[in-house]
Tab-separated table of C-alpha atoms in Angstrom:
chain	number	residue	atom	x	y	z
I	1	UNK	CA	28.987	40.782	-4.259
I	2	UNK	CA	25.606	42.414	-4.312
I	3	UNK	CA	22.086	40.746	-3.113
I	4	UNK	CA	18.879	41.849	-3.528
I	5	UNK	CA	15.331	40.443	-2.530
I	6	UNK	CA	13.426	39.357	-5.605
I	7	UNK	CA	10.179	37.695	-3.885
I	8	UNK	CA	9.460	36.990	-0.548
I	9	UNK	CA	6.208	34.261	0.494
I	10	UNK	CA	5.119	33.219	3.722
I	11	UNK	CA	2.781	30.349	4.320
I	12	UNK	CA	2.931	27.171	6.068
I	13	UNK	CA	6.642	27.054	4.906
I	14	UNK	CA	8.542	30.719	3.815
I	15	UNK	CA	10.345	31.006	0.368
I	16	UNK	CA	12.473	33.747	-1.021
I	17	UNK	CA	14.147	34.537	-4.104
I	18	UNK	CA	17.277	36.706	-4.330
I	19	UNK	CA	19.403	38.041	-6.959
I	20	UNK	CA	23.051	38.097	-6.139
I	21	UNK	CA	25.407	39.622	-8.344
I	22	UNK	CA	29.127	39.465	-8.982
I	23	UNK	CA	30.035	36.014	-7.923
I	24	UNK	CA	30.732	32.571	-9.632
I	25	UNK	CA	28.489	29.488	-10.108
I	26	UNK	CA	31.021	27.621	-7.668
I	27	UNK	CA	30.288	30.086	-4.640
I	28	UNK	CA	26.857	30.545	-5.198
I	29	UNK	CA	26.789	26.436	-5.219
I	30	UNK	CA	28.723	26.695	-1.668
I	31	UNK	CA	25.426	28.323	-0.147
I	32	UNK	CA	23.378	25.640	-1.377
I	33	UNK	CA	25.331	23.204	0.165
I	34	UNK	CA	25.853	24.837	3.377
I	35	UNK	CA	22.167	25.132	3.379
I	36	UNK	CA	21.635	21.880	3.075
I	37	UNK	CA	24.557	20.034	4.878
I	38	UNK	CA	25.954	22.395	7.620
I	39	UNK	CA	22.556	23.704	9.311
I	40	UNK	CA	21.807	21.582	12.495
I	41	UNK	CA	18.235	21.119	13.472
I	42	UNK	CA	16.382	18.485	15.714
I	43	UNK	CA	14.606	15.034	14.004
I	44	UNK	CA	13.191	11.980	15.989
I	45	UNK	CA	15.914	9.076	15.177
I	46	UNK	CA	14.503	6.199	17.151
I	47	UNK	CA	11.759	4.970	17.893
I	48	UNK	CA	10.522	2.250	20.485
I	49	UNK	CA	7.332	0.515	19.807
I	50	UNK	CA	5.502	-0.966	22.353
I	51	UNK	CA	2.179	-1.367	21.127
I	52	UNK	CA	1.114	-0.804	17.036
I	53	UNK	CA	-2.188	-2.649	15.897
I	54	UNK	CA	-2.680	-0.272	12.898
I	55	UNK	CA	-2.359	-1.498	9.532
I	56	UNK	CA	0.392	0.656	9.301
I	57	UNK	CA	3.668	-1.378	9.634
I	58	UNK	CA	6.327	0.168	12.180
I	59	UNK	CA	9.153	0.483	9.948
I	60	UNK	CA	6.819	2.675	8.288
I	61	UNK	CA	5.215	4.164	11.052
I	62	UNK	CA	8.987	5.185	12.371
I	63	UNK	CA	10.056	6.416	8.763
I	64	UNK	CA	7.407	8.717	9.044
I	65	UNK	CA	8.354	9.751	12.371
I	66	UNK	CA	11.438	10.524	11.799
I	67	UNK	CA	10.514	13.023	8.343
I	68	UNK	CA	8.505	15.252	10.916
I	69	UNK	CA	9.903	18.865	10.790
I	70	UNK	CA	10.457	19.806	14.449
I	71	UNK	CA	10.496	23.607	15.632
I	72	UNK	CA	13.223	24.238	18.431
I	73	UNK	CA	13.478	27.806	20.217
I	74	UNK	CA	17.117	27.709	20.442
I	75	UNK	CA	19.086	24.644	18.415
I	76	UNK	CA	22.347	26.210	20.423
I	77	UNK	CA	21.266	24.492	23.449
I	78	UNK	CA	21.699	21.009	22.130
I	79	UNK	CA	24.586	19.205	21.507
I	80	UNK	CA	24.822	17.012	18.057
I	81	UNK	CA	25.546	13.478	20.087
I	82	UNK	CA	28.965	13.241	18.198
I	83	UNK	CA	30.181	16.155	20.064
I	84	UNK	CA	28.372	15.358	23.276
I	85	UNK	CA	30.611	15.404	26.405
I	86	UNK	CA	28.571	11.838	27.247
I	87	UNK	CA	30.371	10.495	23.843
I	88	UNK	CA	26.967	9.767	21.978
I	89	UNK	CA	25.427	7.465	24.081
I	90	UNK	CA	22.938	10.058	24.889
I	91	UNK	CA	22.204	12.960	27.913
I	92	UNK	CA	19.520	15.500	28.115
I	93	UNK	CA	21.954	18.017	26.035
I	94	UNK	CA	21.909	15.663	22.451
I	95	UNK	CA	18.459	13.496	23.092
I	96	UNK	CA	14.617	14.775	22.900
I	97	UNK	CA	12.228	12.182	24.382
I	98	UNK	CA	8.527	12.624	22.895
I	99	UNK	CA	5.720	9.654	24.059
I	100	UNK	CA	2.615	8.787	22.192
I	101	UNK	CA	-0.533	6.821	23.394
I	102	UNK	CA	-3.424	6.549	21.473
I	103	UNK	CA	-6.516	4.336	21.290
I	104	UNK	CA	-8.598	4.335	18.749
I	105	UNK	CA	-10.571	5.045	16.715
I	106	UNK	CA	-8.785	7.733	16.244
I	107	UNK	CA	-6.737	10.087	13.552
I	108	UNK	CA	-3.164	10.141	15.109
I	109	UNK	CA	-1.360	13.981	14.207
I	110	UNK	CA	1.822	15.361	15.141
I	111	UNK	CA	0.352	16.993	17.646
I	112	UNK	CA	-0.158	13.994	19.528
I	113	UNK	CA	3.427	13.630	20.273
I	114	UNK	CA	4.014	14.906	23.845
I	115	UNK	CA	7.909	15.872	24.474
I	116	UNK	CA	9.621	16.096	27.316
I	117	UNK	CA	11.154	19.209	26.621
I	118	UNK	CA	9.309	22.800	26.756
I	119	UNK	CA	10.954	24.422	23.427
I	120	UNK	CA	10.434	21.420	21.313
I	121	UNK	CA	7.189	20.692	19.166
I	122	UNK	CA	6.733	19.745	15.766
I	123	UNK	CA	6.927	22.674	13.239
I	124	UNK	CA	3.000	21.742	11.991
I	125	UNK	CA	0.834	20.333	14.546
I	126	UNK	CA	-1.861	18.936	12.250
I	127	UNK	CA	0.698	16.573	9.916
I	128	UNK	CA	-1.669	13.595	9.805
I	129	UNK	CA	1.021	10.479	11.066
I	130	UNK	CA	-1.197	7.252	10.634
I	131	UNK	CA	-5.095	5.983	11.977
I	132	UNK	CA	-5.745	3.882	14.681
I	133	UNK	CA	-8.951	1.760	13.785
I	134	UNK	CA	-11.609	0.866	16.326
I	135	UNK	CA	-9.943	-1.381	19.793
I	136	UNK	CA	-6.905	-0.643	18.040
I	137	UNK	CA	-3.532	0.808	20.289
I	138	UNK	CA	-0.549	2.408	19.325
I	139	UNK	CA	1.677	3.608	22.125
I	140	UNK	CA	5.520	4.459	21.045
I	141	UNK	CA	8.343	6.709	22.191
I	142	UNK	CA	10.782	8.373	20.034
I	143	UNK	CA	14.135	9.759	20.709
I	144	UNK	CA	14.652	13.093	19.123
I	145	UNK	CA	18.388	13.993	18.291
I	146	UNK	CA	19.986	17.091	16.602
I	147	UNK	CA	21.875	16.388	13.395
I	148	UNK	CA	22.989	17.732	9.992
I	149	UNK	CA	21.596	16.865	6.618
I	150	UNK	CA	25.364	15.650	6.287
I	151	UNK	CA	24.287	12.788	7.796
I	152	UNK	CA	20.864	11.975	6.147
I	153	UNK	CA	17.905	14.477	4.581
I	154	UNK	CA	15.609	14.606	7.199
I	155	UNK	CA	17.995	17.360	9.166
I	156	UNK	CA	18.008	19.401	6.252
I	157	UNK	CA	16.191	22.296	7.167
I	158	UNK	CA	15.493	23.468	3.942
I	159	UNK	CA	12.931	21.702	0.596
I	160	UNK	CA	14.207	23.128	-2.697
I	161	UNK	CA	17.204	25.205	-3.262
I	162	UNK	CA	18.356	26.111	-6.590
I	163	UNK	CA	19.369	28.868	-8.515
I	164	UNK	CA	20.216	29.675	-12.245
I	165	UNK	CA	22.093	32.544	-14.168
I	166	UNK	CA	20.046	35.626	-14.441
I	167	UNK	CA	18.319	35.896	-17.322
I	168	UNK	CA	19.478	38.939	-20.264
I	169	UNK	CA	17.702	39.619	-23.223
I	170	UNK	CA	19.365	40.079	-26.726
I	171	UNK	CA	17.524	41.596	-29.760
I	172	UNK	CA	18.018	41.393	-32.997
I	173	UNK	CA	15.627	44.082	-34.168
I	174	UNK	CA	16.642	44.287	-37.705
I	175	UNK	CA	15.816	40.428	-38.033
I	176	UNK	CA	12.070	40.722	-36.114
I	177	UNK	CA	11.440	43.072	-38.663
I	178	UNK	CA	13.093	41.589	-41.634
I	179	UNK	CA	10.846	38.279	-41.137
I	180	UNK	CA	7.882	39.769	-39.354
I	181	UNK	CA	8.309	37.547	-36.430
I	182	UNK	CA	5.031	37.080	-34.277
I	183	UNK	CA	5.298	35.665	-30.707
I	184	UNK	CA	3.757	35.483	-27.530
I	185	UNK	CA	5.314	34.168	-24.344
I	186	UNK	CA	3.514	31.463	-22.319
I	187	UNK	CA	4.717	33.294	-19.140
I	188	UNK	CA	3.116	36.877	-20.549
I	189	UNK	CA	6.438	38.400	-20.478
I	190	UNK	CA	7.362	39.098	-23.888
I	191	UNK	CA	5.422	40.005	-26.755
I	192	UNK	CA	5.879	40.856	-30.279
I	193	UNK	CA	3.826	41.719	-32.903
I	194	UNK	CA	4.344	41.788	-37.039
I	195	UNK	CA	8.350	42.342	-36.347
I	196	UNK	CA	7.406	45.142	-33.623
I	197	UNK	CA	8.082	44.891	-29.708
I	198	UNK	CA	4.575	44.946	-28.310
I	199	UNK	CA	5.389	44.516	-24.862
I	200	UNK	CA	8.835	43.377	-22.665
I	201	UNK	CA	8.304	42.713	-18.886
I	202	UNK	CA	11.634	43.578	-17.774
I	203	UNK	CA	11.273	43.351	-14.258
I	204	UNK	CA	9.643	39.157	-14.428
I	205	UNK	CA	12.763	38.053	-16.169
I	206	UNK	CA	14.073	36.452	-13.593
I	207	UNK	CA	10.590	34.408	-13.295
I	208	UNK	CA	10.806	33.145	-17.186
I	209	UNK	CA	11.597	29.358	-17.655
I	210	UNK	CA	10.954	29.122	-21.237
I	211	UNK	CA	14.201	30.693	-22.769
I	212	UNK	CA	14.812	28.184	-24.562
I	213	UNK	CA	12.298	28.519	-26.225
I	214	UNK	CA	12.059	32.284	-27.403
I	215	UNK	CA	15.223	31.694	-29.472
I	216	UNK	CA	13.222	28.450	-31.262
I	217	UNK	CA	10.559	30.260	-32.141
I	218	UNK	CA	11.335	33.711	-32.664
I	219	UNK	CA	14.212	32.387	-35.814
I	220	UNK	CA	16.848	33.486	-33.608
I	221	UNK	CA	15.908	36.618	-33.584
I	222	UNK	CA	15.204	36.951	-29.723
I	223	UNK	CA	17.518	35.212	-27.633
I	224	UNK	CA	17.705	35.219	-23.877
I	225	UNK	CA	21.231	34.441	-22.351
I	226	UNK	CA	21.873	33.466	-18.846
I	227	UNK	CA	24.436	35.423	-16.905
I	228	UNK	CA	26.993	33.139	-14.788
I	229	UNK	CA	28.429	36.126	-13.054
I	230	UNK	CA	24.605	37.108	-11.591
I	231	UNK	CA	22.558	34.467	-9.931
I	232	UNK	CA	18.959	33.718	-9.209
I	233	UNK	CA	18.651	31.744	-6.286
I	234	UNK	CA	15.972	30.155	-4.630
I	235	UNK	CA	15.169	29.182	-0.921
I	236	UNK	CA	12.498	27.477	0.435
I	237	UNK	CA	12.572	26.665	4.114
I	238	UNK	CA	10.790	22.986	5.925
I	239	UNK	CA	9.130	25.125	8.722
I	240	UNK	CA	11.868	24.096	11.499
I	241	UNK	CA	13.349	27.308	11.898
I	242	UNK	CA	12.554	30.583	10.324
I	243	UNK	CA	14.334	31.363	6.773
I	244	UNK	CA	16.628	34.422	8.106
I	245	UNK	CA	17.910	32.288	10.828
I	246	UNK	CA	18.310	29.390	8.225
I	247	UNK	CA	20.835	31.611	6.135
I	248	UNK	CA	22.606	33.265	8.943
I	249	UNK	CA	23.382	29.733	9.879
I	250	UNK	CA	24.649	28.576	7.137
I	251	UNK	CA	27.141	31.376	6.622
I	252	UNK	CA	28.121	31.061	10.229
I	253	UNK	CA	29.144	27.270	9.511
I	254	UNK	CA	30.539	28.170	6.406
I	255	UNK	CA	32.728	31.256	8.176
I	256	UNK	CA	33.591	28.434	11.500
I	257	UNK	CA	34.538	26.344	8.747
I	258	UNK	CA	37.330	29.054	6.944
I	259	UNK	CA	38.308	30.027	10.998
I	260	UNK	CA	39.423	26.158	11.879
I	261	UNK	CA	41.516	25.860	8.450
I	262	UNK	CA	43.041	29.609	9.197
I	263	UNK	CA	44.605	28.491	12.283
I	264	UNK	CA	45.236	25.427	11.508
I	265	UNK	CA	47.206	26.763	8.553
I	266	UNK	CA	49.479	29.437	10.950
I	267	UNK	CA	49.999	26.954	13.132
I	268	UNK	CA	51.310	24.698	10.800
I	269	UNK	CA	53.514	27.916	8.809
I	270	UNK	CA	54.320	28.944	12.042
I	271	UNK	CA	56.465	26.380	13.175
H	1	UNK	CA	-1.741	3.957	1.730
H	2	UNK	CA	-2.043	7.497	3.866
H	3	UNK	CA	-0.403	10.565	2.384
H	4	UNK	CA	3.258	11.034	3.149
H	5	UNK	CA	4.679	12.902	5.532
H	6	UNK	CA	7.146	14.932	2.707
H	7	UNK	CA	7.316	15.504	-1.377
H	8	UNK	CA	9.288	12.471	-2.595
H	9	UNK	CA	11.660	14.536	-4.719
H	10	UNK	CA	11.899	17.937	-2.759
H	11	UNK	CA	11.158	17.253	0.789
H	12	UNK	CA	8.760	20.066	1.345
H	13	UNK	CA	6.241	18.877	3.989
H	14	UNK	CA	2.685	18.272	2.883
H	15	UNK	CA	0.688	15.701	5.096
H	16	UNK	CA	-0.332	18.864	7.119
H	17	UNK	CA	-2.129	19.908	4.105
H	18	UNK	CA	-4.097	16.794	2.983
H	19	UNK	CA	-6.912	17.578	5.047
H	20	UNK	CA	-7.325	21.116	4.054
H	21	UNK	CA	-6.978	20.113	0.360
H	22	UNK	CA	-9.619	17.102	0.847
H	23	UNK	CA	-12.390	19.607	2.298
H	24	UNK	CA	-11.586	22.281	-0.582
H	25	UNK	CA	-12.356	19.892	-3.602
H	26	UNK	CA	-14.881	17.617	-1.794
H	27	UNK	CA	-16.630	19.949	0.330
H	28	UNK	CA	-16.029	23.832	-1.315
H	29	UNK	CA	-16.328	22.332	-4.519
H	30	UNK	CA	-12.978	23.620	-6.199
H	31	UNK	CA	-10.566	22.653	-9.038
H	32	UNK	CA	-7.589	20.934	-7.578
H	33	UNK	CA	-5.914	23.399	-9.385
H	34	UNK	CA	-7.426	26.050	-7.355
H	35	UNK	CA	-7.191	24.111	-4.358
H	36	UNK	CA	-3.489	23.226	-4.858
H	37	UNK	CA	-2.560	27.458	-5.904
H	38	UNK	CA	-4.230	28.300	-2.562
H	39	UNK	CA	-2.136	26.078	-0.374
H	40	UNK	CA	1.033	27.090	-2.169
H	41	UNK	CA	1.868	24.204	-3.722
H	42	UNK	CA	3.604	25.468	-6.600
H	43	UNK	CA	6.683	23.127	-7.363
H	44	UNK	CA	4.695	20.019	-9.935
H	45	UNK	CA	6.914	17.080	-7.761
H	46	UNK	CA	4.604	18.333	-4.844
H	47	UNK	CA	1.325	18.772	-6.652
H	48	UNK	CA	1.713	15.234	-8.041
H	49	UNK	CA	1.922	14.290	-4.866
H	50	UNK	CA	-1.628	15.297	-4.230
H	51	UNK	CA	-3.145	14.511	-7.393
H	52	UNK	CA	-2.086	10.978	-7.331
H	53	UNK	CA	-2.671	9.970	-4.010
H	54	UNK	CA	-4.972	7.484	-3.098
H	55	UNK	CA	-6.017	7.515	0.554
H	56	UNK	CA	-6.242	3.312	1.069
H	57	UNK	CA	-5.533	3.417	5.166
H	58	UNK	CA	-9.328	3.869	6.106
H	59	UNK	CA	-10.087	0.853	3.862
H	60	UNK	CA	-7.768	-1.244	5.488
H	61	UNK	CA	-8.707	-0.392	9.162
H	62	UNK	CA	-11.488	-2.657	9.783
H	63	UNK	CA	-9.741	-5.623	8.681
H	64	UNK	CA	-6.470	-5.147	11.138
H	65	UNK	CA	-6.240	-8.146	13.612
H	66	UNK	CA	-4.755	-7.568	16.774
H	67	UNK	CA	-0.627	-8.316	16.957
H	68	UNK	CA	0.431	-11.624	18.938
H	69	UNK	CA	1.266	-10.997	22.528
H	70	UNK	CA	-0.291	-7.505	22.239
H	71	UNK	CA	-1.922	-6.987	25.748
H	72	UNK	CA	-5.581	-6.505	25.586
């Protein structure tokens, strides 16, 4: 198995693309679920509301609570509560208490939240959360807790992943000549002239999302298969937790996972 | 209502970005499209997410009444 970086982007949020070769639709789909399922990060889960005269209703007010990326230092140093040695009812090592008070009128952000813990604060400090009008209050708490997009999608720590076979080119040159095909690709990356190649950008392949239709207009005569032995595959991280440590977590979970069913299967073989 | 906090279909986070987008096209005077290329939007689910949103909170604000058995 081969990977290579295709494109690399790094706002707000970072996003690669990466070509990996030699492997199967089936393992390639592993990654994308370990991405999304086996990655632990920190999200508020409850929230107490003393106070809310917004218009904003608090179920709403707590949905949007809980959808706030959070940036931790070190995820390692939490426990996810199932696991907790205090049995889930919640200690320092699984829980994250953040307070808010505001009075308005005021525009209430996500950096507004104060937590009680020094490596924890949300992964973009200006995410607007809701308005408190004039003689209006809105004091809460929320109870952060670490947890796995298993469990529900706000832990994911990942947007979009997705890949597709690498696209590969076949030309039938005989038949752009024969009916003097003339085409130009939406995407700029193919063009042909009077049944002659003007122009093939080789290295955007990857990029092109209108194979479908080269073959419908070009008679046939270009087609453009995709591989399922090569892979282009997409990641796009939520801002939690940089995209390197993202992937090096997944494959750890993945590898922890393979470890536990190793020795669980000698054990068993052994006896 | 107020912009969401995420992309309905993709989860990317975007509320951070509602200001920033407001000022370009209101204030700066550019395209959405421009506006939308610059933040990185580049997935449609998001962009749709800016194009169609009407901000309805600040309307609403004035005519809150205070909860029952809210101290004041």
């Amino acid at each position: 198995m081969r990977v290579s970086l295709y494109d690399y982007e790094k706002r707000d949020v970072e996003r690669a693309t990466f070509i990996i070769e030699d492997t199967s639709p089936e393992f390639v789909n592993t990654i994308r679920r370990a991405l999304y399922t086996l990655v632990p990060t920190l999200r508020i889960e409850e929230v107490i509301i003393y106070e809310n005269d917004t218009p904003m209703y608090d179920e709403m007010l707590a949905h949007r609570l809980g959808l706030i990326p959070l940036k931790v230092d070190d995820i390692d140093q939490f426990e996810l509560p199932d696991l907790c040695d205090c049995g889930g009812k919640g200690c320092e090592k699984c829980q994250v208490r953040a307070e808010l008070e505001v009075e308005g009128p005021k525009k209430v952000y996500a950096k507004d939240l104060e937590f009680d813990h020094p490596d924890v604060e949300p992964a973009f400090p200006d995410m607007l959360i809701t308005e408190v009008g004039e003689e209006q209050r809105l004091r809460l708490e929320a109870i952060a807790v670490p947890g796995l997009g298993l469990e529900h999608a706000k832990w994911k720590p990942v947007s979009a992943v997705g890949y597709k076979g690498l696209p590969e080119l076949e030309i039938d040159e005989e038949k752009l000549k024969e009916k003097k095909i003339t085409y130009e690709c939406p995407q700029g990356i193919i063009k042909v002239k009077d049944g002659e190649i003007v122009h093939i950008d080789e290295d955007r392949l990857p990029e092109c999302r209108m194979y479908k239709e080269y073959e419908r207009a070009t008679d046939g005569a270009i087609k453009l298969k995709l591989r399922d032995d090569a892979f282009v595959f997409n990641v796009e991280t939520d801002g939690s937790m940089p995209l390197e440590e993202v992937l090096m977590r997944a494959f750890d979970a993945l590898e922890h996972k393979l470890k536990s069913l190793r020795e669980n299967l000698e054990e068993e073989v052994g006896e | 209502m107020i912009i969401p906090i995420r992309c309905f279909t993709c989860g990317r986070p975007i509320a951070h970005l509602w200001e920033k987008y407001v000022e370009m096209v209101e204030e700066e005077g550019k395209s959405p499209k421009e506006a939308l290329d610059e933040l990185g939007i580049h997935r449609y689910c998001c962009r749709r997410m800016f194009l169609s949103h009407v901000d309805l909170l600040k309307e609403s604000l004035p005519y809150t009444p205070p909860r029952l058995g809210s101290p004041r």
